[in-house]
PDB file of C-alpha atoms in Angstrom:
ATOM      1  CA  UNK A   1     -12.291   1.206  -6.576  1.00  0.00           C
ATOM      2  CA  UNK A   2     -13.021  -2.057  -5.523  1.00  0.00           C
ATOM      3  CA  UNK A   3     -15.665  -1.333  -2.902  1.00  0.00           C
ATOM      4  CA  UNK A   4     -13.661  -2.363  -0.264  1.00  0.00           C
ATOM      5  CA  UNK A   5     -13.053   0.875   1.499  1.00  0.00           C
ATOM      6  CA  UNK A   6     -12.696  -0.636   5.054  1.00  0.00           C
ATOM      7  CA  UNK A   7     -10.590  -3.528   4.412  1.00  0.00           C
ATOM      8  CA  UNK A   8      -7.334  -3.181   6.412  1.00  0.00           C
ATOM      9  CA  UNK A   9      -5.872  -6.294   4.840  1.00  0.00           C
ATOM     10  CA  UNK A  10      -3.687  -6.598   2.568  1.00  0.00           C
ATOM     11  CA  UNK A  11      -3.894  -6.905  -1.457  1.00  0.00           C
ATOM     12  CA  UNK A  12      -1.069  -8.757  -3.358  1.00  0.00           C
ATOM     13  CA  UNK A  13      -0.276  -7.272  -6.958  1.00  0.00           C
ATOM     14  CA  UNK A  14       1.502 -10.280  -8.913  1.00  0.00           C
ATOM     15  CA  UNK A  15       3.016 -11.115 -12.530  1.00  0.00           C
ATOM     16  CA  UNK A  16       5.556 -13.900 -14.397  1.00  0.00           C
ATOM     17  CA  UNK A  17       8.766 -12.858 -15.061  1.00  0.00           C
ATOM     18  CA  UNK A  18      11.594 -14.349 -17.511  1.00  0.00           C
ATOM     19  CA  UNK A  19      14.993 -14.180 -16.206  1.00  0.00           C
ATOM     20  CA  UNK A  20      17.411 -14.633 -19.112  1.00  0.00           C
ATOM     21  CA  UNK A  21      21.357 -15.803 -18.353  1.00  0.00           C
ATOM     22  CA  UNK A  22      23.225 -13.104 -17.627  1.00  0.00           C
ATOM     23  CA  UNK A  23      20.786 -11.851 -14.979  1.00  0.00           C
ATOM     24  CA  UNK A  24      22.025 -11.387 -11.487  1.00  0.00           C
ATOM     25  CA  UNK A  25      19.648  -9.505  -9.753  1.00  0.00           C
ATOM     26  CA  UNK A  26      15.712  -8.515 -10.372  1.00  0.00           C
ATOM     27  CA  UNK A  27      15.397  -4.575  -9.959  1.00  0.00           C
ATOM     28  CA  UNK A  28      11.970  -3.715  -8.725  1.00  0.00           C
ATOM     29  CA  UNK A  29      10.998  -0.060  -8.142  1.00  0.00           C
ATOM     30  CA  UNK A  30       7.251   0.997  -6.655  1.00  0.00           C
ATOM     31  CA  UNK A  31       5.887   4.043  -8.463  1.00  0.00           C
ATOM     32  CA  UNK A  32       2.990   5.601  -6.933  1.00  0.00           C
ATOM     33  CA  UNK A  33       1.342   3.663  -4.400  1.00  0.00           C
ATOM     34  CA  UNK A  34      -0.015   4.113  -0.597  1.00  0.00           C
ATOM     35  CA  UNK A  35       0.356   1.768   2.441  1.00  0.00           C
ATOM     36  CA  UNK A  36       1.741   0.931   5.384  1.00  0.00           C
ATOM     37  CA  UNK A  37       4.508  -1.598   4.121  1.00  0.00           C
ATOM     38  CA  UNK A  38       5.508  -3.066   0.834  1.00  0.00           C
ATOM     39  CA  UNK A  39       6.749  -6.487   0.635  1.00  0.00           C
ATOM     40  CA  UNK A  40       7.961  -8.172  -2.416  1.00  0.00           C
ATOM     41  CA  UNK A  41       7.829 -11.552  -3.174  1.00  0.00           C
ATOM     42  CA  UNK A  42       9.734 -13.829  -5.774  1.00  0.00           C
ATOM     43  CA  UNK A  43       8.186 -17.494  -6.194  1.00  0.00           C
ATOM     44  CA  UNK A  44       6.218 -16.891  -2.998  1.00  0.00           C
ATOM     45  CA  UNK A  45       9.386 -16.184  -0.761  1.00  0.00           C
ATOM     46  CA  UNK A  46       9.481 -12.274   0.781  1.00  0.00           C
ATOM     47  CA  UNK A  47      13.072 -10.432  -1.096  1.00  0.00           C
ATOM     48  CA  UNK A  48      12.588  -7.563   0.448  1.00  0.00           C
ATOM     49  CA  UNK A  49      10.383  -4.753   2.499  1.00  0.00           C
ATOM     50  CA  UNK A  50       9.739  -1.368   0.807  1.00  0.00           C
ATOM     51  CA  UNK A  51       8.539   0.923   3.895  1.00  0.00           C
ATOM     52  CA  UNK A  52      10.425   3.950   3.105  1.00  0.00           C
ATOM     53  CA  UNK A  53      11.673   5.689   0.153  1.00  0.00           C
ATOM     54  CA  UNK A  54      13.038   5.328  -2.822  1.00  0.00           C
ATOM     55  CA  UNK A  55      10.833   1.790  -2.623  1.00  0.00           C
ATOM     56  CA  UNK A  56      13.216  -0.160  -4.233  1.00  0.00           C
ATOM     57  CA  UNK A  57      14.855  -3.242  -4.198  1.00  0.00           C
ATOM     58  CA  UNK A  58      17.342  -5.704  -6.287  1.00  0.00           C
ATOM     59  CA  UNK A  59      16.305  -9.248  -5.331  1.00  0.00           C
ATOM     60  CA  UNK A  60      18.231 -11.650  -6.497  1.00  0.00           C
ATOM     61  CA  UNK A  61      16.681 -14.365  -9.190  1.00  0.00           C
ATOM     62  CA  UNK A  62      18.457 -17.370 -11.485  1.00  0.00           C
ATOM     63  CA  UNK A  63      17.682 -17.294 -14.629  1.00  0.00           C
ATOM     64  CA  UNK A  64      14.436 -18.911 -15.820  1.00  0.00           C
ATOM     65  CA  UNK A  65      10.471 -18.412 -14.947  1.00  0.00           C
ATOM     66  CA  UNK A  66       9.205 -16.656 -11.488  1.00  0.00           C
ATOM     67  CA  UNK A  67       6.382 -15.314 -10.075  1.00  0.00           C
ATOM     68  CA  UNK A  68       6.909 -11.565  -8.743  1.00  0.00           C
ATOM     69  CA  UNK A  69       4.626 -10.428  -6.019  1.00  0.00           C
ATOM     70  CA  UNK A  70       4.451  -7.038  -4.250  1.00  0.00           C
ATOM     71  CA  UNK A  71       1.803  -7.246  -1.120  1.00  0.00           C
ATOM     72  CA  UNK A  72       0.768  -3.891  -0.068  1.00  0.00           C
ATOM     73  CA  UNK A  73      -0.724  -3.360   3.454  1.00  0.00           C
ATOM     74  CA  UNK A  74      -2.948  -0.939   4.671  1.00  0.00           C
ATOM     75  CA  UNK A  75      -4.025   0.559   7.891  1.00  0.00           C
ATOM     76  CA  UNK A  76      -6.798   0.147  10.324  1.00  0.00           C
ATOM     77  CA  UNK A  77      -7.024   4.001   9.106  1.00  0.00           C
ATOM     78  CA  UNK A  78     -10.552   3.927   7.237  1.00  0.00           C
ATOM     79  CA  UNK A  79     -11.487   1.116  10.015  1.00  0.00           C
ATOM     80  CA  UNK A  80     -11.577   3.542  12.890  1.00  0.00           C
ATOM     81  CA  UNK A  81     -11.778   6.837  10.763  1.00  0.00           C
ATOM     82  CA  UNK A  82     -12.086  10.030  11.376  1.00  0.00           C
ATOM     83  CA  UNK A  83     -14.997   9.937   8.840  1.00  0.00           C
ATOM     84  CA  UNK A  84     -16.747  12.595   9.521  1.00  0.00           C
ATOM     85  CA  UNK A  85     -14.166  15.438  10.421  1.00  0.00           C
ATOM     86  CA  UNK A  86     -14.718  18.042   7.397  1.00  0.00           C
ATOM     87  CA  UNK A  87     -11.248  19.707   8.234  1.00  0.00           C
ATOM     88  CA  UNK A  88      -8.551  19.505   5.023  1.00  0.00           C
ATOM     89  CA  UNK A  89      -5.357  17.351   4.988  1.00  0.00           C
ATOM     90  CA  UNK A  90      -3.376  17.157   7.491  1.00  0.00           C
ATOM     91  CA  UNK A  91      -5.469  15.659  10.215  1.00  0.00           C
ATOM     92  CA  UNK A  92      -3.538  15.293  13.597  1.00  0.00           C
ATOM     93  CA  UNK A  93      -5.430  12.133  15.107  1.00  0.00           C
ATOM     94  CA  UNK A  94      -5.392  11.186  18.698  1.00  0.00           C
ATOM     95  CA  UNK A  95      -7.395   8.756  21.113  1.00  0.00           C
ATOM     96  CA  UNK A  96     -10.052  11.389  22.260  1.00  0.00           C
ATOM     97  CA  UNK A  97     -10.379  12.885  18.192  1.00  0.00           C
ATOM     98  CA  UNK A  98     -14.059  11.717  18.018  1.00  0.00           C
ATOM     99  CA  UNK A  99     -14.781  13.877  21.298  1.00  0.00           C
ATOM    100  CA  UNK A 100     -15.148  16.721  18.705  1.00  0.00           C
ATOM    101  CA  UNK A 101     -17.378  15.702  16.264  1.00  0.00           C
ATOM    102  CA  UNK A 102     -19.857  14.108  19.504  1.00  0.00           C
ATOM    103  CA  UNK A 103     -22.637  16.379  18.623  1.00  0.00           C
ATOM    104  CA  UNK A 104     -22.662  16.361  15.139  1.00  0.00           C
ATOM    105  CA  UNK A 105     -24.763  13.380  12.776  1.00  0.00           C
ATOM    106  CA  UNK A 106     -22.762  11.009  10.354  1.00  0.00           C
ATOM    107  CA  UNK A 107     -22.628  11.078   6.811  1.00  0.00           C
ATOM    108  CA  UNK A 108     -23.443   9.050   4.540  1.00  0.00           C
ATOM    109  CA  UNK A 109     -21.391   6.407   4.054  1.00  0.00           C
ATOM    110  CA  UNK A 110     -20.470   7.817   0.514  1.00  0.00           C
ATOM    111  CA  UNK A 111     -19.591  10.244   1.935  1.00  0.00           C
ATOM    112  CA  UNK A 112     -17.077   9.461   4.665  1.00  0.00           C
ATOM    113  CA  UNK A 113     -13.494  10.615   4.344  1.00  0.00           C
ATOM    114  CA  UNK A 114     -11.539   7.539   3.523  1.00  0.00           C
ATOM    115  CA  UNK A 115      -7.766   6.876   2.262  1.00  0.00           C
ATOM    116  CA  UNK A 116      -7.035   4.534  -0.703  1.00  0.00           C
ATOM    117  CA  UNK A 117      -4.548   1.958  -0.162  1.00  0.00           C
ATOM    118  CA  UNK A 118      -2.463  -0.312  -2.993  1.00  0.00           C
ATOM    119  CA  UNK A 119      -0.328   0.470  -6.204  1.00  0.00           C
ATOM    120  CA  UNK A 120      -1.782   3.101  -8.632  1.00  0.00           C
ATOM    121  CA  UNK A 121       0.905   2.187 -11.203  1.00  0.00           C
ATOM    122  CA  UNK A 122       2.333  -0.847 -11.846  1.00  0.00           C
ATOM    123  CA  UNK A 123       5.802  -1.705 -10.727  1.00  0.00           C
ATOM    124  CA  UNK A 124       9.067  -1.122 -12.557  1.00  0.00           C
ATOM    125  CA  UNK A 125      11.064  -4.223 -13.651  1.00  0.00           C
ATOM    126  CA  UNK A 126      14.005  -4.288 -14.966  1.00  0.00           C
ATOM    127  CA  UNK A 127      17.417  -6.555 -14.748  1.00  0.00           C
ATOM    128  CA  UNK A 128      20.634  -6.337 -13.395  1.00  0.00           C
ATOM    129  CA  UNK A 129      23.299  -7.606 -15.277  1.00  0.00           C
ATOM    130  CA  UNK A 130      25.806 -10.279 -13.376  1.00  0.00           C
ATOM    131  CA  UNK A 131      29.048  -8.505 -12.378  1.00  0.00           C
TER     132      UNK A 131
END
């Protein structure tokens, strides 16, 4: 969406959050979102890696103002393609994959088969109370 297609950087996602007393932890759970690695950050300092499911974590906070951060990272996927293999999902890809598309013209660039990489919904907050 952001006409970046073959970035294979990463894009940090980041809000303020007010931890009241009380507070011992900071729940934060991904919703829909695609990557190669999640990493959340409170006040600039990684609290945890998301890489496989349910992509949550509780990272522990004091009470007061910080800055919550999830960095996702993408792949050198839509770097190196396949773009032009018209075949439906799944794709097995190997070293020699583009040996079978040698004969045949690219695309487009609009029309190359890319993946979309970052959050599609924002992250779930929510506290946990101090035992």
């Amino acid at each position: 969406a952001q006409g970046r297609p073959f970035d294979t950087a990463s894009v940090v996602y980041e809000t303020e959050v007010e931890v009241p007393d009380g507070a011992g932890a900071l729940r934060v759970d991904l919703g829909r979102w695609h990557g190669s690695l999640a990493e959340v950050l409170v006040d600039g300092e990684r609290a945890a890696l998301l890489g496989w499911p349910p992509y949550g974590a509780d990272v522990t906070v004091s009470p007061g103002t910080h800055r919550v951060a999830v960095r996702v990272a993408g792949t050198p996927r839509n770097v190196f393609g396949p773009f032009h293999d018209p075949r439906p999902e799944p794709r097995v890809l190997w070293p020699g994959h583009w040996i079978l598309f040698a004969d045949k013209k690219p695309p487009p660039g609009a029309e190359y088969e890319v993946v979309d990489y970052g959050l599609f919904e924002a992250p779930r907050l929510s506290l946990v109370a101090d035992d």
